[in-house]
Amino acid sequence: MNIPKKWVGRGVALVTGGSAIATVALVLVVIGIIVHGGAGHLSKDFILGSPEKGMTEGGIYPAIMGTFFLVLLMSLAGVPIGTITAIFLNEYVGQQSKIGRAIRFAVNTLAGIPAIVFGLFGLGFFINFVGGGADKMFYGGSLHWAQPNILWASLTMSLLTLPVVIVSVEEAIKTVPRELREGSLALGATRLETIWKVVLPQSMTGILTGAILAISRGAGEVAPILFTGAAYFLPNLPDGLTDQFMELGYHIYIMSTQSVDVEATKPIQFATTLVLLILTFTLNFAAIFLRWHLRRRAFR
C-alpha cells in the first residue's frame, strides 16, 4: 500500500511533536506536584532553622549550606581538571593518536560507572589511602583526614562529573576556527600563548556549559557521598574541610527511609525537594547569566 509522502511527513511530525509535548508535560507535572506539596511549608524558619525532634520539625539550613559548599568545592576541583584534559586531547594529541584514544576510552568508561561505585572508590582511595597516609605522616596516626568529610566527598563528586566537563569543553574547543590558531602562531605566539589568549576565550561559553551540567549532575547525586562525607544529622555548619556536612538529597533520603515518622515528614520532604530544585536552578541560572555576559562582551 502506497502512503502519500505528505501523510508520512505529517505522521512523523505528529509523533515527534507529541513526544516533545509529553516530555514537557511530564516535567511540568513533576514540578507541579513538588510545588503543591512543598510550597505551603516554606518559610523563613524552615529555610534558616536546623532539624528538630527527629527531623519531623525545624528547618534545613545546614543541608542547604552543605549542598552549596559541596557543589562549590566539586566545581573548583572538577572544572579546571576537565578543562585541562580537554585542551590536551584537542590541542596536543590528535583524534587518531593512541594516547588520545586511550584517554577518550577512559573518559567514556568513567561516564558509565554507577554512582555508588564512585562512593566506594572515594572511601577506599581518598579516606583510607590518602587520608590515612596523611594522618600517619603529619599527625602521628591520630585521626584527622582518614574519616568522611566534605573535602573527600567533593573530590569524589568531581570525579563523577569529570566526563561531563571534558566532553563539553572539548566540543567547545573544536568549534574554534583553525584560522585563529594559525594566525596566532604566524604572529609569533607560542602554542601555550595561543591556547591561553585565543582558544580559551573563544571556548569560555563551552567551559561554563560543562560547569552547568556538572552542577546539575552533582547537586542531585546522593550515592557517592554516602560513604565519603554526608552526615545523618548536624545542627551546625562544617567549620573546615575535615568536617562532615548535611546535604539536601541525602536529607530527603533519610527522611523518607529512616525517620521515626515518615508520614509526618512528608511536607518537609516536598519542601526540601523544592528547595533543592530552586538551589540547582539558581546555580544554573548564575552560570547561564555569566555565559551570556561573556558571549555578549566577546561580540562587542
Short mmCIF file of N, CA, C and O in Angstrom, two decimals, residues 156-281:
data_model
loop_
_atom_site.label_atom_id
_atom_site.label_comp_id
_atom_site.label_asym_id
_atom_site.label_seq_id
_atom_site.Cartn_x
_atom_site.Cartn_y
_atom_site.Cartn_z
N THR A 156 35.30 13.26 45.33
CA THR A 156 34.62 12.10 44.73
C THR A 156 33.57 12.55 43.73
O THR A 156 33.45 11.98 42.63
N MET A 157 32.82 13.59 44.09
CA MET A 157 31.81 14.10 43.16
C MET A 157 32.46 14.73 41.91
O MET A 157 31.88 14.66 40.82
N SER A 158 33.62 15.32 42.08
CA SER A 158 34.29 15.90 40.91
C SER A 158 34.71 14.81 39.93
O SER A 158 34.67 15.02 38.71
N LEU A 159 35.09 13.62 40.44
CA LEU A 159 35.39 12.51 39.55
C LEU A 159 34.16 12.05 38.80
O LEU A 159 34.21 11.70 37.62
N LEU A 160 33.03 12.05 39.51
CA LEU A 160 31.77 11.64 38.88
C LEU A 160 31.38 12.55 37.72
O LEU A 160 30.90 12.09 36.68
N THR A 161 31.60 13.86 37.91
CA THR A 161 31.18 14.83 36.89
C THR A 161 32.28 15.15 35.88
O THR A 161 32.04 15.91 34.94
N LEU A 162 33.46 14.58 36.05
CA LEU A 162 34.59 14.90 35.17
C LEU A 162 34.30 14.59 33.69
O LEU A 162 34.62 15.42 32.81
N PRO A 163 33.71 13.43 33.35
CA PRO A 163 33.43 13.16 31.93
C PRO A 163 32.52 14.20 31.29
O PRO A 163 32.70 14.56 30.12
N VAL A 164 31.54 14.70 32.06
CA VAL A 164 30.63 15.72 31.52
C VAL A 164 31.40 16.98 31.15
O VAL A 164 31.21 17.56 30.07
N VAL A 165 32.32 17.40 32.02
CA VAL A 165 33.10 18.61 31.77
C VAL A 165 34.03 18.40 30.57
O VAL A 165 34.12 19.26 29.68
N ILE A 166 34.72 17.27 30.55
CA ILE A 166 35.69 17.02 29.46
C ILE A 166 35.01 17.03 28.10
O ILE A 166 35.47 17.70 27.16
N VAL A 167 33.91 16.30 27.98
CA VAL A 167 33.22 16.22 26.68
C VAL A 167 32.68 17.59 26.26
O VAL A 167 32.83 18.00 25.11
N SER A 168 32.09 18.33 27.20
CA SER A 168 31.53 19.64 26.87
C SER A 168 32.60 20.62 26.42
O SER A 168 32.46 21.33 25.42
N VAL A 169 33.72 20.67 27.17
CA VAL A 169 34.78 21.61 26.84
C VAL A 169 35.47 21.22 25.54
O VAL A 169 35.79 22.09 24.71
N GLU A 170 35.69 19.93 25.33
CA GLU A 170 36.34 19.50 24.09
C GLU A 170 35.49 19.86 22.87
O GLU A 170 36.02 20.30 21.84
N GLU A 171 34.19 19.67 22.97
CA GLU A 171 33.31 20.04 21.86
C GLU A 171 33.36 21.55 21.61
O GLU A 171 33.30 21.99 20.46
N ALA A 172 33.47 22.33 22.70
CA ALA A 172 33.55 23.79 22.53
C ALA A 172 34.87 24.19 21.88
O ALA A 172 34.91 25.08 21.02
N ILE A 173 35.96 23.53 22.27
CA ILE A 173 37.27 23.86 21.70
C ILE A 173 37.32 23.51 20.21
O ILE A 173 37.94 24.22 19.41
N LYS A 174 36.63 22.44 19.84
CA LYS A 174 36.62 22.04 18.42
C LYS A 174 35.97 23.09 17.53
O LYS A 174 36.25 23.14 16.32
N THR A 175 35.09 23.90 18.10
CA THR A 175 34.40 24.90 17.29
C THR A 175 35.25 26.15 17.03
O THR A 175 34.85 26.99 16.23
N VAL A 176 36.40 26.27 17.72
CA VAL A 176 37.27 27.43 17.48
C VAL A 176 37.92 27.27 16.10
O VAL A 176 38.56 26.25 15.83
N PRO A 177 37.74 28.24 15.20
CA PRO A 177 38.29 28.11 13.84
C PRO A 177 39.80 27.91 13.85
O PRO A 177 40.52 28.55 14.63
N ARG A 178 40.24 27.02 12.96
CA ARG A 178 41.68 26.74 12.87
C ARG A 178 42.45 27.97 12.43
O ARG A 178 43.61 28.17 12.81
N GLU A 179 41.79 28.84 11.63
CA GLU A 179 42.47 30.04 11.14
C GLU A 179 42.93 30.94 12.29
O GLU A 179 43.97 31.62 12.19
N LEU A 180 42.17 30.97 13.38
CA LEU A 180 42.57 31.80 14.53
C LEU A 180 43.85 31.27 15.16
O LEU A 180 44.74 32.04 15.53
N ARG A 181 43.95 29.93 15.27
CA ARG A 181 45.19 29.35 15.82
C ARG A 181 46.36 29.63 14.89
O ARG A 181 47.45 30.05 15.34
N GLU A 182 46.15 29.40 13.59
CA GLU A 182 47.23 29.61 12.62
C GLU A 182 47.67 31.07 12.58
O GLU A 182 48.86 31.37 12.46
N GLY A 183 46.71 31.98 12.68
CA GLY A 183 47.05 33.40 12.70
C GLY A 183 47.88 33.77 13.91
O GLY A 183 48.85 34.53 13.82
N SER A 184 47.49 33.22 15.08
CA SER A 184 48.24 33.50 16.30
C SER A 184 49.67 32.96 16.21
O SER A 184 50.63 33.66 16.56
N LEU A 185 49.81 31.73 15.72
CA LEU A 185 51.15 31.14 15.59
C LEU A 185 51.98 31.89 14.55
O LEU A 185 53.20 32.06 14.72
N ALA A 186 51.33 32.35 13.48
CA ALA A 186 52.05 33.08 12.44
C ALA A 186 52.57 34.42 12.95
O ALA A 186 53.58 34.94 12.46
N LEU A 187 51.89 34.98 13.95
CA LEU A 187 52.33 36.26 14.52
C LEU A 187 53.42 36.08 15.57
O LEU A 187 53.85 37.06 16.20
N GLY A 188 53.83 34.85 15.81
CA GLY A 188 54.94 34.61 16.72
C GLY A 188 54.55 34.09 18.09
O GLY A 188 55.42 33.88 18.94
N ALA A 189 53.27 33.90 18.32
CA ALA A 189 52.85 33.39 19.63
C ALA A 189 53.21 31.90 19.75
O ALA A 189 53.22 31.17 18.76
N THR A 190 53.50 31.48 20.97
CA THR A 190 53.75 30.06 21.21
C THR A 190 52.40 29.32 21.27
O THR A 190 51.33 29.93 21.31
N ARG A 191 52.49 27.99 21.31
CA ARG A 191 51.25 27.23 21.39
C ARG A 191 50.51 27.52 22.69
O ARG A 191 49.28 27.64 22.70
N LEU A 192 51.29 27.63 23.80
CA LEU A 192 50.66 27.93 25.08
C LEU A 192 49.98 29.30 25.06
O LEU A 192 48.86 29.46 25.56
N GLU A 193 50.65 30.30 24.47
CA GLU A 193 50.05 31.63 24.39
C GLU A 193 48.80 31.61 23.51
O GLU A 193 47.82 32.30 23.79
N THR A 194 48.84 30.80 22.44
CA THR A 194 47.66 30.69 21.57
C THR A 194 46.49 30.08 22.32
O THR A 194 45.34 30.53 22.20
N ILE A 195 46.78 29.05 23.10
CA ILE A 195 45.70 28.42 23.88
C ILE A 195 45.14 29.40 24.90
O ILE A 195 43.93 29.52 25.06
N TRP A 196 46.04 30.11 25.58
CA TRP A 196 45.62 30.99 26.68
C TRP A 196 44.86 32.21 26.17
O TRP A 196 43.88 32.65 26.79
N LYS A 197 45.32 32.81 25.05
CA LYS A 197 44.76 34.08 24.60
C LYS A 197 43.77 33.96 23.44
O LYS A 197 43.06 34.92 23.13
N VAL A 198 43.75 32.79 22.78
CA VAL A 198 42.83 32.63 21.64
C VAL A 198 41.81 31.52 21.89
O VAL A 198 40.60 31.74 21.80
N VAL A 199 42.31 30.31 22.20
CA VAL A 199 41.41 29.15 22.29
C VAL A 199 40.50 29.25 23.51
O VAL A 199 39.28 29.09 23.41
N LEU A 200 41.11 29.51 24.69
CA LEU A 200 40.30 29.52 25.91
C LEU A 200 39.22 30.62 25.92
O LEU A 200 38.07 30.34 26.27
N PRO A 201 39.56 31.86 25.54
CA PRO A 201 38.48 32.87 25.50
C PRO A 201 37.35 32.50 24.55
O PRO A 201 36.18 32.75 24.84
N GLN A 202 37.70 31.89 23.39
CA GLN A 202 36.66 31.51 22.44
C GLN A 202 35.84 30.33 22.95
O GLN A 202 34.73 30.09 22.48
N SER A 203 36.41 29.54 23.90
CA SER A 203 35.72 28.34 24.40
C SER A 203 35.07 28.58 25.75
O SER A 203 34.55 27.61 26.34
N MET A 204 35.10 29.80 26.25
CA MET A 204 34.62 30.03 27.62
C MET A 204 33.15 29.65 27.80
O MET A 204 32.76 29.13 28.85
N THR A 205 32.34 29.89 26.78
CA THR A 205 30.92 29.51 26.91
C THR A 205 30.77 28.00 27.04
O THR A 205 29.92 27.52 27.78
N GLY A 206 31.59 27.24 26.32
CA GLY A 206 31.54 25.79 26.43
C GLY A 206 32.01 25.31 27.79
O GLY A 206 31.47 24.34 28.35
N ILE A 207 33.04 25.98 28.34
CA ILE A 207 33.51 25.63 29.69
C ILE A 207 32.41 25.86 30.71
O ILE A 207 32.18 25.03 31.60
N LEU A 208 31.71 26.97 30.59
CA LEU A 208 30.61 27.26 31.53
C LEU A 208 29.46 26.28 31.32
O LEU A 208 28.78 25.91 32.28
N THR A 209 29.24 25.86 30.07
CA THR A 209 28.21 24.85 29.83
C THR A 209 28.57 23.55 30.55
O THR A 209 27.71 22.90 31.16
N GLY A 210 29.85 23.16 30.48
CA GLY A 210 30.29 21.97 31.21
C GLY A 210 30.10 22.13 32.70
O GLY A 210 29.68 21.18 33.40
N ALA A 211 30.38 23.33 33.22
CA ALA A 211 30.18 23.58 34.65
C ALA A 211 28.71 23.48 35.03
O ALA A 211 28.36 22.93 36.08
N ILE A 212 27.84 24.02 34.17
CA ILE A 212 26.39 23.94 34.43
C ILE A 212 25.93 22.49 34.50
O ILE A 212 25.20 22.09 35.42
N LEU A 213 26.35 21.70 33.51
CA LEU A 213 25.94 20.29 33.50
C LEU A 213 26.50 19.55 34.72
O LEU A 213 25.83 18.69 35.30
N ALA A 214 27.73 19.89 35.11
CA ALA A 214 28.34 19.23 36.28
C ALA A 214 27.58 19.59 37.55
O ALA A 214 27.34 18.74 38.42
N ILE A 215 27.18 20.87 37.68
CA ILE A 215 26.42 21.30 38.86
C ILE A 215 25.09 20.56 38.92
O ILE A 215 24.67 20.07 39.97
N SER A 216 24.42 20.48 37.76
CA SER A 216 23.13 19.80 37.73
C SER A 216 23.26 18.34 38.12
O SER A 216 22.42 17.78 38.84
N ARG A 217 24.33 17.70 37.64
CA ARG A 217 24.53 16.28 37.97
C ARG A 217 24.95 16.12 39.42
O ARG A 217 24.42 15.25 40.13
N GLY A 218 25.87 16.97 39.89
CA GLY A 218 26.42 16.79 41.23
C GLY A 218 25.45 17.15 42.34
O GLY A 218 25.43 16.49 43.38
N ALA A 219 24.61 18.16 42.12
CA ALA A 219 23.71 18.60 43.19
C ALA A 219 22.67 17.56 43.53
O ALA A 219 22.17 17.53 44.66
N GLY A 220 22.32 16.70 42.58
CA GLY A 220 21.27 15.73 42.85
C GLY A 220 21.75 14.35 43.21
O GLY A 220 20.94 13.47 43.54
N GLU A 221 23.05 14.10 43.14
CA GLU A 221 23.58 12.76 43.42
C GLU A 221 23.73 12.53 44.93
O GLU A 221 24.18 13.42 45.64
N VAL A 222 23.37 11.36 45.37
CA VAL A 222 23.47 11.02 46.79
C VAL A 222 24.45 9.87 47.03
O VAL A 222 25.22 9.90 48.01
N ALA A 223 24.44 8.89 46.14
CA ALA A 223 25.22 7.67 46.38
C ALA A 223 26.71 7.93 46.67
O ALA A 223 27.26 7.35 47.62
N PRO A 224 27.40 8.80 45.90
CA PRO A 224 28.84 8.97 46.16
C PRO A 224 29.18 9.58 47.52
O PRO A 224 30.28 9.37 48.03
N ILE A 225 28.24 10.32 48.12
CA ILE A 225 28.56 10.97 49.39
C ILE A 225 28.10 10.15 50.60
O ILE A 225 28.32 10.55 51.74
N LEU A 226 27.45 9.01 50.35
CA LEU A 226 27.00 8.17 51.46
C LEU A 226 28.19 7.73 52.32
O LEU A 226 28.11 7.69 53.54
N PHE A 227 29.29 7.38 51.64
CA PHE A 227 30.44 6.84 52.34
C PHE A 227 31.55 7.87 52.57
O PHE A 227 32.52 7.60 53.26
N THR A 228 31.44 9.03 51.93
CA THR A 228 32.59 9.93 51.91
C THR A 228 32.42 11.23 52.69
O THR A 228 33.39 11.98 52.83
N GLY A 229 31.18 11.55 53.16
CA GLY A 229 31.10 12.81 53.87
C GLY A 229 29.76 13.20 54.44
O GLY A 229 29.71 13.98 55.39
N ALA A 230 28.65 12.72 53.88
CA ALA A 230 27.33 13.17 54.31
C ALA A 230 27.02 12.64 55.71
O ALA A 230 27.33 11.49 56.03
N ALA A 231 26.38 13.49 56.51
CA ALA A 231 26.02 13.12 57.88
C ALA A 231 24.52 12.98 58.01
O ALA A 231 23.75 13.66 57.32
N TYR A 232 24.10 12.10 58.91
CA TYR A 232 22.67 11.90 59.19
C TYR A 232 22.05 13.17 59.74
O TYR A 232 21.01 13.61 59.29
N PHE A 233 22.69 13.76 60.73
CA PHE A 233 22.17 14.98 61.35
C PHE A 233 23.31 15.81 61.92
O PHE A 233 24.17 15.28 62.65
N LEU A 234 23.33 17.08 61.60
CA LEU A 234 24.30 18.02 62.17
C LEU A 234 23.57 19.35 62.40
O LEU A 234 22.99 19.90 61.47
N PRO A 235 23.58 19.88 63.60
CA PRO A 235 22.88 21.14 63.83
C PRO A 235 23.65 22.36 63.32
O PRO A 235 23.08 23.43 63.15
N ASN A 236 24.97 22.19 63.10
CA ASN A 236 25.81 23.33 62.71
C ASN A 236 26.44 23.11 61.35
O ASN A 236 26.49 21.98 60.82
N LEU A 237 26.98 24.18 60.80
CA LEU A 237 27.68 24.11 59.52
C LEU A 237 29.09 23.55 59.72
O LEU A 237 29.66 23.65 60.81
N PRO A 238 29.68 22.95 58.69
CA PRO A 238 31.08 22.49 58.81
C PRO A 238 32.03 23.66 59.03
O PRO A 238 31.91 24.71 58.39
N ASP A 239 32.98 23.47 59.96
CA ASP A 239 33.96 24.52 60.26
C ASP A 239 35.19 24.45 59.37
O ASP A 239 35.94 25.42 59.26
N GLY A 240 35.45 23.30 58.77
CA GLY A 240 36.63 23.14 57.94
C GLY A 240 36.46 21.97 56.97
O GLY A 240 35.40 21.34 56.92
N LEU A 241 37.53 21.72 56.24
CA LEU A 241 37.47 20.67 55.22
C LEU A 241 37.39 19.27 55.81
O LEU A 241 37.06 18.32 55.12
N THR A 242 37.74 19.12 57.10
CA THR A 242 37.71 17.79 57.72
C THR A 242 36.38 17.49 58.40
O THR A 242 36.25 16.44 59.04
N ASP A 243 35.41 18.38 58.27
CA ASP A 243 34.11 18.17 58.92
C ASP A 243 33.13 17.50 57.96
O ASP A 243 33.18 17.71 56.74
N GLN A 244 32.20 16.72 58.53
CA GLN A 244 31.10 16.19 57.74
C GLN A 244 30.07 17.28 57.50
O GLN A 244 30.14 18.38 58.09
N PHE A 245 29.07 17.00 56.71
CA PHE A 245 28.10 18.01 56.33
C PHE A 245 26.76 17.34 56.04
O PHE A 245 26.69 16.14 55.79
N MET A 246 25.70 18.13 56.08
CA MET A 246 24.39 17.66 55.63
C MET A 246 24.19 18.05 54.17
O MET A 246 24.72 19.07 53.71
N GLU A 247 23.41 17.24 53.44
CA GLU A 247 23.18 17.51 52.03
C GLU A 247 21.70 17.31 51.73
O GLU A 247 21.06 16.39 52.29
N LEU A 248 21.12 18.13 50.88
CA LEU A 248 19.68 18.11 50.68
C LEU A 248 19.18 16.76 50.15
O LEU A 248 18.19 16.23 50.65
N GLY A 249 19.85 16.21 49.14
CA GLY A 249 19.42 14.93 48.59
C GLY A 249 19.48 13.81 49.62
O GLY A 249 18.57 12.98 49.74
N TYR A 250 20.56 13.78 50.38
CA TYR A 250 20.72 12.77 51.43
C TYR A 250 19.71 13.00 52.55
O TYR A 250 19.20 12.03 53.14
N HIS A 251 19.40 14.25 52.84
CA HIS A 251 18.40 14.58 53.86
C HIS A 251 17.02 14.04 53.45
O HIS A 251 16.29 13.49 54.28
N ILE A 252 16.68 14.19 52.18
CA ILE A 252 15.40 13.66 51.68
C ILE A 252 15.39 12.13 51.80
O ILE A 252 14.38 11.53 52.23
N TYR A 253 16.49 11.51 51.43
CA TYR A 253 16.58 10.05 51.51
C TYR A 253 16.41 9.57 52.96
O TYR A 253 15.68 8.61 53.23
N ILE A 254 17.06 10.26 53.89
CA ILE A 254 16.98 9.88 55.30
C ILE A 254 15.55 10.03 55.82
O ILE A 254 15.01 9.15 56.50
N MET A 255 14.90 11.15 55.50
CA MET A 255 13.55 11.38 56.00
C MET A 255 12.55 10.38 55.43
O MET A 255 11.59 10.00 56.09
N SER A 256 12.77 9.94 54.19
CA SER A 256 11.82 9.03 53.56
C SER A 256 12.06 7.58 53.92
O SER A 256 11.20 6.72 53.65
N THR A 257 13.19 7.27 54.52
CA THR A 257 13.50 5.86 54.81
C THR A 257 13.87 5.61 56.27
O THR A 257 13.63 4.50 56.77
N GLN A 258 14.46 6.58 56.95
CA GLN A 258 14.99 6.34 58.29
C GLN A 258 14.27 7.13 59.38
O GLN A 258 14.60 6.98 60.56
N SER A 259 13.34 8.00 59.01
CA SER A 259 12.70 8.84 60.01
C SER A 259 11.81 8.00 60.95
O SER A 259 11.26 6.96 60.53
N VAL A 260 11.66 8.46 62.17
CA VAL A 260 10.80 7.75 63.13
C VAL A 260 9.33 7.88 62.75
O VAL A 260 8.51 7.07 63.17
N ASP A 261 8.99 8.89 61.96
CA ASP A 261 7.61 9.08 61.50
C ASP A 261 7.65 9.63 60.08
O ASP A 261 7.68 10.84 59.85
N VAL A 262 7.64 8.70 59.11
CA VAL A 262 7.79 9.11 57.71
C VAL A 262 6.62 9.98 57.26
O VAL A 262 6.80 10.96 56.52
N GLU A 263 5.41 9.63 57.69
CA GLU A 263 4.23 10.41 57.28
C GLU A 263 4.33 11.86 57.74
O GLU A 263 3.95 12.77 57.02
N ALA A 264 4.85 12.05 58.96
CA ALA A 264 4.96 13.41 59.49
C ALA A 264 5.99 14.24 58.74
O ALA A 264 5.93 15.48 58.77
N THR A 265 6.94 13.58 58.11
CA THR A 265 7.99 14.33 57.41
C THR A 265 7.66 14.59 55.94
O THR A 265 8.45 15.22 55.25
N LYS A 266 6.51 14.09 55.45
CA LYS A 266 6.21 14.27 54.02
C LYS A 266 6.19 15.74 53.60
O LYS A 266 6.75 16.10 52.56
N PRO A 267 5.54 16.66 54.35
CA PRO A 267 5.62 18.08 53.93
C PRO A 267 7.06 18.60 53.90
O PRO A 267 7.41 19.39 53.02
N ILE A 268 7.87 18.14 54.86
CA ILE A 268 9.28 18.57 54.87
C ILE A 268 10.01 17.98 53.67
O ILE A 268 10.86 18.63 53.06
N GLN A 269 9.66 16.73 53.30
CA GLN A 269 10.31 16.12 52.14
C GLN A 269 10.01 16.92 50.87
O GLN A 269 10.90 17.20 50.06
N PHE A 270 8.73 17.25 50.68
CA PHE A 270 8.36 18.04 49.49
C PHE A 270 9.04 19.41 49.52
O PHE A 270 9.56 19.87 48.49
N ALA A 271 9.03 20.06 50.68
CA ALA A 271 9.64 21.39 50.76
C ALA A 271 11.15 21.32 50.54
O ALA A 271 11.74 22.19 49.87
N THR A 272 11.79 20.27 51.07
CA THR A 272 13.24 20.11 50.86
C THR A 272 13.55 19.85 49.39
O THR A 272 14.52 20.38 48.84
N THR A 273 12.71 19.02 48.75
CA THR A 273 12.90 18.78 47.31
C THR A 273 12.74 20.07 46.51
O THR A 273 13.50 20.34 45.57
N LEU A 274 11.76 20.88 46.90
CA LEU A 274 11.55 22.17 46.21
C LEU A 274 12.76 23.09 46.40
O LEU A 274 13.21 23.74 45.44
N VAL A 275 13.30 23.11 47.60
CA VAL A 275 14.49 23.94 47.85
C VAL A 275 15.68 23.43 47.04
O VAL A 275 16.46 24.23 46.49
N LEU A 276 15.82 22.10 46.94
CA LEU A 276 16.92 21.54 46.14
C LEU A 276 16.79 21.95 44.68
O LEU A 276 17.78 22.32 44.04
N LEU A 277 15.57 21.92 44.15
CA LEU A 277 15.36 22.36 42.77
C LEU A 277 15.68 23.84 42.61
O LEU A 277 16.33 24.24 41.64
N ILE A 278 15.22 24.65 43.57
CA ILE A 278 15.49 26.09 43.48
C ILE A 278 16.99 26.37 43.55
O ILE A 278 17.51 27.20 42.79
N LEU A 279 17.69 25.67 44.45
CA LEU A 279 19.14 25.88 44.57
C LEU A 279 19.85 25.48 43.28
O LEU A 279 20.74 26.20 42.80
N THR A 280 19.45 24.33 42.71
CA THR A 280 20.08 23.87 41.46
C THR A 280 19.80 24.84 40.33
O THR A 280 20.70 25.22 39.56
N PHE A 281 18.54 25.29 40.21
CA PHE A 281 18.19 26.23 39.15
C PHE A 281 18.93 27.55 39.33
O PHE A 281 19.36 28.18 38.35
#
